[in-house]
Tab-separated table of C-alpha atoms in Angstrom:
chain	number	residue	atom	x	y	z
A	707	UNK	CA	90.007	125.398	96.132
A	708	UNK	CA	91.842	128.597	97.045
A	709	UNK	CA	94.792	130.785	96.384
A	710	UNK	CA	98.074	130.150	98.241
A	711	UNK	CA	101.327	132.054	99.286
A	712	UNK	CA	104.456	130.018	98.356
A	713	UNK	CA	107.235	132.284	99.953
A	714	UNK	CA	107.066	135.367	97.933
A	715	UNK	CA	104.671	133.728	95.347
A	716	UNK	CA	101.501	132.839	95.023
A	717	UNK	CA	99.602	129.991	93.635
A	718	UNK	CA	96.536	130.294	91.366
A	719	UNK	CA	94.709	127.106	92.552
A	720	UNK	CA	95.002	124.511	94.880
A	721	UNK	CA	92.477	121.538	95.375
A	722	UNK	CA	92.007	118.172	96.001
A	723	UNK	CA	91.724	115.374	93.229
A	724	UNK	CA	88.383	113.603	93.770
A	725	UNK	CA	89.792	110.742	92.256
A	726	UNK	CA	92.436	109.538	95.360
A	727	UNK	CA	91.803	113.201	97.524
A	728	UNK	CA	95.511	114.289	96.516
A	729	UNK	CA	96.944	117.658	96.209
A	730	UNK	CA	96.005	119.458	92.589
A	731	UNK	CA	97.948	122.543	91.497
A	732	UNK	CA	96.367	124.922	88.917
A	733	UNK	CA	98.647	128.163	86.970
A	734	UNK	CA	96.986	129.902	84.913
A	735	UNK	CA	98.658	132.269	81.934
A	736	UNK	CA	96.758	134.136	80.081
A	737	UNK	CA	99.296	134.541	77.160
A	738	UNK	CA	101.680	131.887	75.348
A	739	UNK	CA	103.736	129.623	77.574
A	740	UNK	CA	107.600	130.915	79.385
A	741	UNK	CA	110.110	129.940	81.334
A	742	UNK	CA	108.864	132.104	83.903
A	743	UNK	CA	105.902	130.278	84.396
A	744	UNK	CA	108.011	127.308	84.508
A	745	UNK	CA	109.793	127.858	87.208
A	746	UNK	CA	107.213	129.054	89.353
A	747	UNK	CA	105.005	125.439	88.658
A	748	UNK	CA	107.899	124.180	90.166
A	749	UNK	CA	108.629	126.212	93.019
A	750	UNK	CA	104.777	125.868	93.997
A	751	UNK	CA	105.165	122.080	93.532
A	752	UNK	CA	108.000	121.376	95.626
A	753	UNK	CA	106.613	124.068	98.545
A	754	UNK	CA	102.945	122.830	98.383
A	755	UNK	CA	104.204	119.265	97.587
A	756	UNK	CA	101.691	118.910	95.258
A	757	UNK	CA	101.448	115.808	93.062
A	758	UNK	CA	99.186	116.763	90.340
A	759	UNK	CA	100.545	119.583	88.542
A	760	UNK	CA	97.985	121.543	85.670
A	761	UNK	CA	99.365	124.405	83.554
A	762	UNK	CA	96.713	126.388	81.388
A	763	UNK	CA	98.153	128.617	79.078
A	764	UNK	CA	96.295	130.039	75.668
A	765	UNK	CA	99.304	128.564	73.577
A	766	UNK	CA	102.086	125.836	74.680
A	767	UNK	CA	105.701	126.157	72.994
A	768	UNK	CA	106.971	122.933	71.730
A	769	UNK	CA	109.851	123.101	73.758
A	770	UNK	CA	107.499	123.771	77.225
A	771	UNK	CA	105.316	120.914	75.966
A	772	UNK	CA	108.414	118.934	75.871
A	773	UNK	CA	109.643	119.855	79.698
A	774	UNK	CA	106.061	118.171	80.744
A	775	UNK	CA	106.440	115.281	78.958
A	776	UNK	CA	109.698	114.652	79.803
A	777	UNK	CA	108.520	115.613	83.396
A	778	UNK	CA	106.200	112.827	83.288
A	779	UNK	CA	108.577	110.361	82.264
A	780	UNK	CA	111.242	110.641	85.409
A	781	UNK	CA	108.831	111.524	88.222
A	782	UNK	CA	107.169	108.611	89.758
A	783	UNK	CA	103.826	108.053	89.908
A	784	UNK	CA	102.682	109.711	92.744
A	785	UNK	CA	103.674	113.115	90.056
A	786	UNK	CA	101.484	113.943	87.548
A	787	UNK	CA	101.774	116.890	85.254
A	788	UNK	CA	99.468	118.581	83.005
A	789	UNK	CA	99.357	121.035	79.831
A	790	UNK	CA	96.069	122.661	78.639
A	791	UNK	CA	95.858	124.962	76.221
A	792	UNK	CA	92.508	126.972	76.656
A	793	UNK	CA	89.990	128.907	74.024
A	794	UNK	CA	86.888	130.640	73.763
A	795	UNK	CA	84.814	129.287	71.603
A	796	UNK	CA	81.041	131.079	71.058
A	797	UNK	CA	78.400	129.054	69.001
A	798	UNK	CA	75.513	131.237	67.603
A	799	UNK	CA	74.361	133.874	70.124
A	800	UNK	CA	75.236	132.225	73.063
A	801	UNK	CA	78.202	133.595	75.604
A	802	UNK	CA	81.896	132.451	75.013
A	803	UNK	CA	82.777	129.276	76.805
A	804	UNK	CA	86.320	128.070	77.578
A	805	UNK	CA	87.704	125.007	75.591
A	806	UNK	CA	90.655	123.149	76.994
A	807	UNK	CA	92.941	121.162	74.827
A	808	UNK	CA	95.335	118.683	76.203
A	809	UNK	CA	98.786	119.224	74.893
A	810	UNK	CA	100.868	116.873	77.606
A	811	UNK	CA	99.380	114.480	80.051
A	812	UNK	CA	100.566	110.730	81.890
A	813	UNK	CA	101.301	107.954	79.829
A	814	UNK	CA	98.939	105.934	81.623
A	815	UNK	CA	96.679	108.657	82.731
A	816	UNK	CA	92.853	107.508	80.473
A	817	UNK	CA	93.807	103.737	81.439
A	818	UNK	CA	93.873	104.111	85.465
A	819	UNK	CA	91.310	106.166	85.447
A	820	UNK	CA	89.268	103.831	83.445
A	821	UNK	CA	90.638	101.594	85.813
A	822	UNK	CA	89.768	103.074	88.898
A	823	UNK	CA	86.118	104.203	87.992
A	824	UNK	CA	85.992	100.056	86.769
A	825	UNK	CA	87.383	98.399	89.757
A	826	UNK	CA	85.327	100.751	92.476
A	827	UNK	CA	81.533	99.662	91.126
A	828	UNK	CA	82.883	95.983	92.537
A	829	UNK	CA	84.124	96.737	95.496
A	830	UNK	CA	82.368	95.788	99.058
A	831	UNK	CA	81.527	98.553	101.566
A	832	UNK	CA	84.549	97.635	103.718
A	833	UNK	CA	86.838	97.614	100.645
A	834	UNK	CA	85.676	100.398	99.668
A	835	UNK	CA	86.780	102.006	103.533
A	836	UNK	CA	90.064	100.385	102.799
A	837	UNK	CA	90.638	102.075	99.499
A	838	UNK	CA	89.765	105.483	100.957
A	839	UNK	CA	91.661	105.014	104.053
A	840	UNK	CA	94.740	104.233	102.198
A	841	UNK	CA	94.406	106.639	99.800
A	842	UNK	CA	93.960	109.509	101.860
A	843	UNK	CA	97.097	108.095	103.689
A	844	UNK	CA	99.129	108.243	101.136
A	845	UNK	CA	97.889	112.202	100.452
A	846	UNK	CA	99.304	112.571	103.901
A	847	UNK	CA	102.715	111.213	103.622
A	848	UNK	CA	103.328	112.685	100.548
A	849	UNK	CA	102.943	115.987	102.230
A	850	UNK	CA	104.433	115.085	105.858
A	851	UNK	CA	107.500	112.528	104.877
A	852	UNK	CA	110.142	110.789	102.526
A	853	UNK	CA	109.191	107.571	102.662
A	854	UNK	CA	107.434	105.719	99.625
A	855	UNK	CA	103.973	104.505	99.677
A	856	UNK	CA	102.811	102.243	96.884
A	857	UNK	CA	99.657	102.385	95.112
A	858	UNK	CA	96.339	102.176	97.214
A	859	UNK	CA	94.230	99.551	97.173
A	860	UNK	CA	91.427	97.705	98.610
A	861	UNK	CA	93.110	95.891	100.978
A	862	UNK	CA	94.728	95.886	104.576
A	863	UNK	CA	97.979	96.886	103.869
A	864	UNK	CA	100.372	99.623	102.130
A	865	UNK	CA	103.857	98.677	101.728
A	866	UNK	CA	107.147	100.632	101.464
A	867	UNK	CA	110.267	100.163	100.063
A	868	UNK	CA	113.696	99.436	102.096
A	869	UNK	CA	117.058	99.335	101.026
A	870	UNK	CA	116.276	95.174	99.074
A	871	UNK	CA	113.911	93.292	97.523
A	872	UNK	CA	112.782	90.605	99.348
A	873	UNK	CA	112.188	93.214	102.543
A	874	UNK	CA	109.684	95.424	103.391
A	875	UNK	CA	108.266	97.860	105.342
A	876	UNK	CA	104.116	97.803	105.486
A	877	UNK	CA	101.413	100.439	107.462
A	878	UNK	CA	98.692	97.453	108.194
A	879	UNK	CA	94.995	98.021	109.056
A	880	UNK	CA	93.268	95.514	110.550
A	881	UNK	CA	89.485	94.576	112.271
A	882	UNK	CA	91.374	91.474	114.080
A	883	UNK	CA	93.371	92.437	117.141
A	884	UNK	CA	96.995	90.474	117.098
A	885	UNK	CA	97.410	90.993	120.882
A	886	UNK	CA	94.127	89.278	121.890
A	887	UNK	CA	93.174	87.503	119.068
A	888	UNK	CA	89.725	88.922	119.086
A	889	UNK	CA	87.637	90.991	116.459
A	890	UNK	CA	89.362	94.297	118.194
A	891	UNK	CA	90.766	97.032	114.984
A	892	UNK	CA	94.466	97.966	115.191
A	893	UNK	CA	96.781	99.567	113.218
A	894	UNK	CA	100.448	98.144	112.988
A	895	UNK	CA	103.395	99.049	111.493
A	896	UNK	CA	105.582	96.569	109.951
A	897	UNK	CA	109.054	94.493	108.848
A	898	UNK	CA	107.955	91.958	106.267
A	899	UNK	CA	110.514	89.633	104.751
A	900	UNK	CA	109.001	87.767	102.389
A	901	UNK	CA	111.143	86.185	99.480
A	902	UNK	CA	113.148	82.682	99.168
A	903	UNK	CA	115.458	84.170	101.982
A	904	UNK	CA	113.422	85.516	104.402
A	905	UNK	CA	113.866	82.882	106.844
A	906	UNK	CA	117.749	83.711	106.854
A	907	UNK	CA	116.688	87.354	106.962
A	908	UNK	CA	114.557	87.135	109.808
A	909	UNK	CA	117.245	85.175	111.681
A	910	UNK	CA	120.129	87.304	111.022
A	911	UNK	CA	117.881	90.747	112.448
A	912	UNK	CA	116.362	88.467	115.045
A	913	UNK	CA	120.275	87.956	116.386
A	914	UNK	CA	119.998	91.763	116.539
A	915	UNK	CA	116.853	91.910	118.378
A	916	UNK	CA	118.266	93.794	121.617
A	917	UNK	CA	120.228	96.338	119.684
A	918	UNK	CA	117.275	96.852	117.484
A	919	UNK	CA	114.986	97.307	120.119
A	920	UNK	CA	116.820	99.556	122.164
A	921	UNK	CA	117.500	101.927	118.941
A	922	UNK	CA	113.833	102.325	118.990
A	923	UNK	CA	113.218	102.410	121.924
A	924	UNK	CA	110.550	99.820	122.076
A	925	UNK	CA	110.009	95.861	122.235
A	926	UNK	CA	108.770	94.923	118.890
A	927	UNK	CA	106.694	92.009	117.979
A	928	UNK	CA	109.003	89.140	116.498
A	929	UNK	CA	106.513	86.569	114.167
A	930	UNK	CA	107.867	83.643	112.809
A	931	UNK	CA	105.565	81.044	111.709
A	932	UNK	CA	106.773	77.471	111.028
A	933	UNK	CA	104.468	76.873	108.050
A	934	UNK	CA	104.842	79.906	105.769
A	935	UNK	CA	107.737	81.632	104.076
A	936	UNK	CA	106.980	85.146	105.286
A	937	UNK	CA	107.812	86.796	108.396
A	938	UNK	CA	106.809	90.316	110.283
A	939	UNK	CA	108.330	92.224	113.226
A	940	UNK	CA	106.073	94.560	113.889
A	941	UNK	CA	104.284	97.281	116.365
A	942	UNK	CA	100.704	97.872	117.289
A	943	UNK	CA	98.086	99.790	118.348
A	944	UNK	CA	94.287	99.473	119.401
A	945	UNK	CA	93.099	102.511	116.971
A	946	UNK	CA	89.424	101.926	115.109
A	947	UNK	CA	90.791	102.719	111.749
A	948	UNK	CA	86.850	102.311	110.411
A	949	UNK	CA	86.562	105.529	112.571
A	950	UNK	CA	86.736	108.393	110.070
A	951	UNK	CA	86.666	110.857	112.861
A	952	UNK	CA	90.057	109.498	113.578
A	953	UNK	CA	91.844	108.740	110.331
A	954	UNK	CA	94.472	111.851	110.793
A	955	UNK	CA	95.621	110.049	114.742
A	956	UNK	CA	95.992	107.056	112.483
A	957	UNK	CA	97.863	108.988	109.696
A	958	UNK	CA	99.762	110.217	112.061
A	959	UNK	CA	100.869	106.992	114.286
A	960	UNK	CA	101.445	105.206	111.201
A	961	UNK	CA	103.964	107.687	109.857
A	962	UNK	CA	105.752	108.158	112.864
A	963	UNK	CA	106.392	104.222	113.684
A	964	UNK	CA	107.239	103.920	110.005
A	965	UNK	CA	109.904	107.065	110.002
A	966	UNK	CA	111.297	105.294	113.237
A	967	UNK	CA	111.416	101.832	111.526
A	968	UNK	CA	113.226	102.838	108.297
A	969	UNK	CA	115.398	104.987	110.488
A	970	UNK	CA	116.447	102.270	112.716
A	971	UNK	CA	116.624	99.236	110.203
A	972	UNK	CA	117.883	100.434	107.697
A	973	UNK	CA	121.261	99.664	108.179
A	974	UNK	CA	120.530	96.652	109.908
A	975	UNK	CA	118.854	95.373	106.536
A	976	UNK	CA	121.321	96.755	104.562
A	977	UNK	CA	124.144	94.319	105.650
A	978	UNK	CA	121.610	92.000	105.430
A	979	UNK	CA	123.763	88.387	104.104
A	980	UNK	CA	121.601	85.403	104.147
A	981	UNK	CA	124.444	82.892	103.507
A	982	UNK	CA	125.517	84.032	107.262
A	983	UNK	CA	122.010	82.433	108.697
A	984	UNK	CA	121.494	79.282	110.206
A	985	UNK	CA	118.009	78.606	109.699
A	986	UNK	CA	116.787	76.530	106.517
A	987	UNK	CA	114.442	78.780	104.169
A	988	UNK	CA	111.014	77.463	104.180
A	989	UNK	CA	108.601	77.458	101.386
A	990	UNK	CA	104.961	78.276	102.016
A	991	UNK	CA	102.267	81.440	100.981
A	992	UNK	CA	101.979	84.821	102.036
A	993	UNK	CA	100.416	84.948	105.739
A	994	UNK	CA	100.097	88.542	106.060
A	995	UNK	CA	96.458	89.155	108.653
């Protein structure tokens, strides 16, 4: 935790969360709460992208209280934001000793940590690596780049949002190499279609496979199996992602392949119109390796 110039400001606190290893923000006031103090939380948000935002004050106003909460309820949930009124309290003879009140907070905020603290005593080792990796990952982006990351979890994947439902984009980590079908770790970034129309989607970008590919520079990977509904176009690399030594080279492949593929597809998706495909849809499970 340290101090931290913000342009012509500087920030009380920054640290990490211990819960997901994201960026915490601490301002401290010493009197009641302004809109001074307001602003600047802000200011040191946006310019340390922080996501966890904690404001100590020794008395909150009901309309600052207010601005939290109703900061909480339009930010996403990568944004949290705190208000903690603090005391000193002194039982008997012994020294004063700060108490901290908690005046605005998440919705959700006791429940997923419950939930987190549940879910990790029953995880294996390796899902336990995958849980790390992706939160960590998700740290990163939210300090490096636009693009959405969902929740982590304890599994291979992390998708992303693109322009419709029924597409995606997904940062994969895998122990099974696609390129030589042998226990080999990659990483991969990827297209997924994946609803009632993704045959029709895959065939309509497929047709656009040379213009795609040239936008980005690259040949792509184009997987389209016969006996499941979802389909990936995708590119790899041999990285050991169980390597912590080189999680920020994966961090950092992953968010370049994935700015490039929401750059370049994009518009491609966008104009997307199954009823112009002329492949059947198939029905079948989720194949994702």
């Amino acid at each position: 935790a340290q101090e931290k110039d913000v342009g012509p400001f500087r920030a009380d606190l920054l640290c990490k969360s211990t819960l997901d290893g994201s960026w915490v923000l601490v301002e401290n006031q010493l009197a009641s709460t302004d809109h001074t103090h307001l602003g600047q939380l802000l200011t040191y948000a946006a310019g340390l992208e922080a996501v966890t935002i904690v404001w100590i004050a020794a008395a909150f106003t009901e309309e600052h209280r207010a601005a939290l909460d109703w900061l909480n309820e339009i930010t996403d949930e990568r944004f949290r934001f705190f208000g903690l009124e603090v005391e000193l309290w002194r039982i008997g003879a012994s020294a004063t000793a700060p108490k901290f009140s908690v005046i605005s907070k998440p919705n959700d905020w006791s429940a997923t940590v419950q939930a987190a603290a549940r879910d990790a005593t029953r995880l294996t080792e390796h899902q336990r690596l995958q849980l790390e990796f992706w939160t960590e990952y998700r740290a990163y982006m939210a300090q490096h780049s636009d693009i959405q990351c969902s929740k982590p979890g304890p599994q291979n994947w992390m998708s992303h949002p693109i322009v419709r439902s029924g597409i995606q984009l997904s940062s994969v980590i895998s122990a099974w190499s696609s390129q030589t079908a042998t226990w080999d770790p990659e990483i991969r970034v990827e297209l997924v279609t994946y609803d009632t129309h993704s045959k029709a989607y895959f065939a309509l970008l497929e047709a656009q496979k040379s213009e795609i590919e040239r936008e980005l520079g690259r040949e792509l990977t184009w997987h389209n199996p016969d006996n499941a509904r979802q389909c990936r176009i995708y590119t790899r690399r041999s990285l050991d992602f169980t390597d912590r030594d080189r999680w920020q080279e994966c961090f950092a492949w992953l968010r370049t392949n994935l700015e490039d593929f929401h750059r370049v597809f994009s518009p491609h998706v966008k104009q997307l119109d199954p009823s112009n495909a002329k492949r059947p849809v198939a029905e079948a499970g989720d194949t994702r390796a």
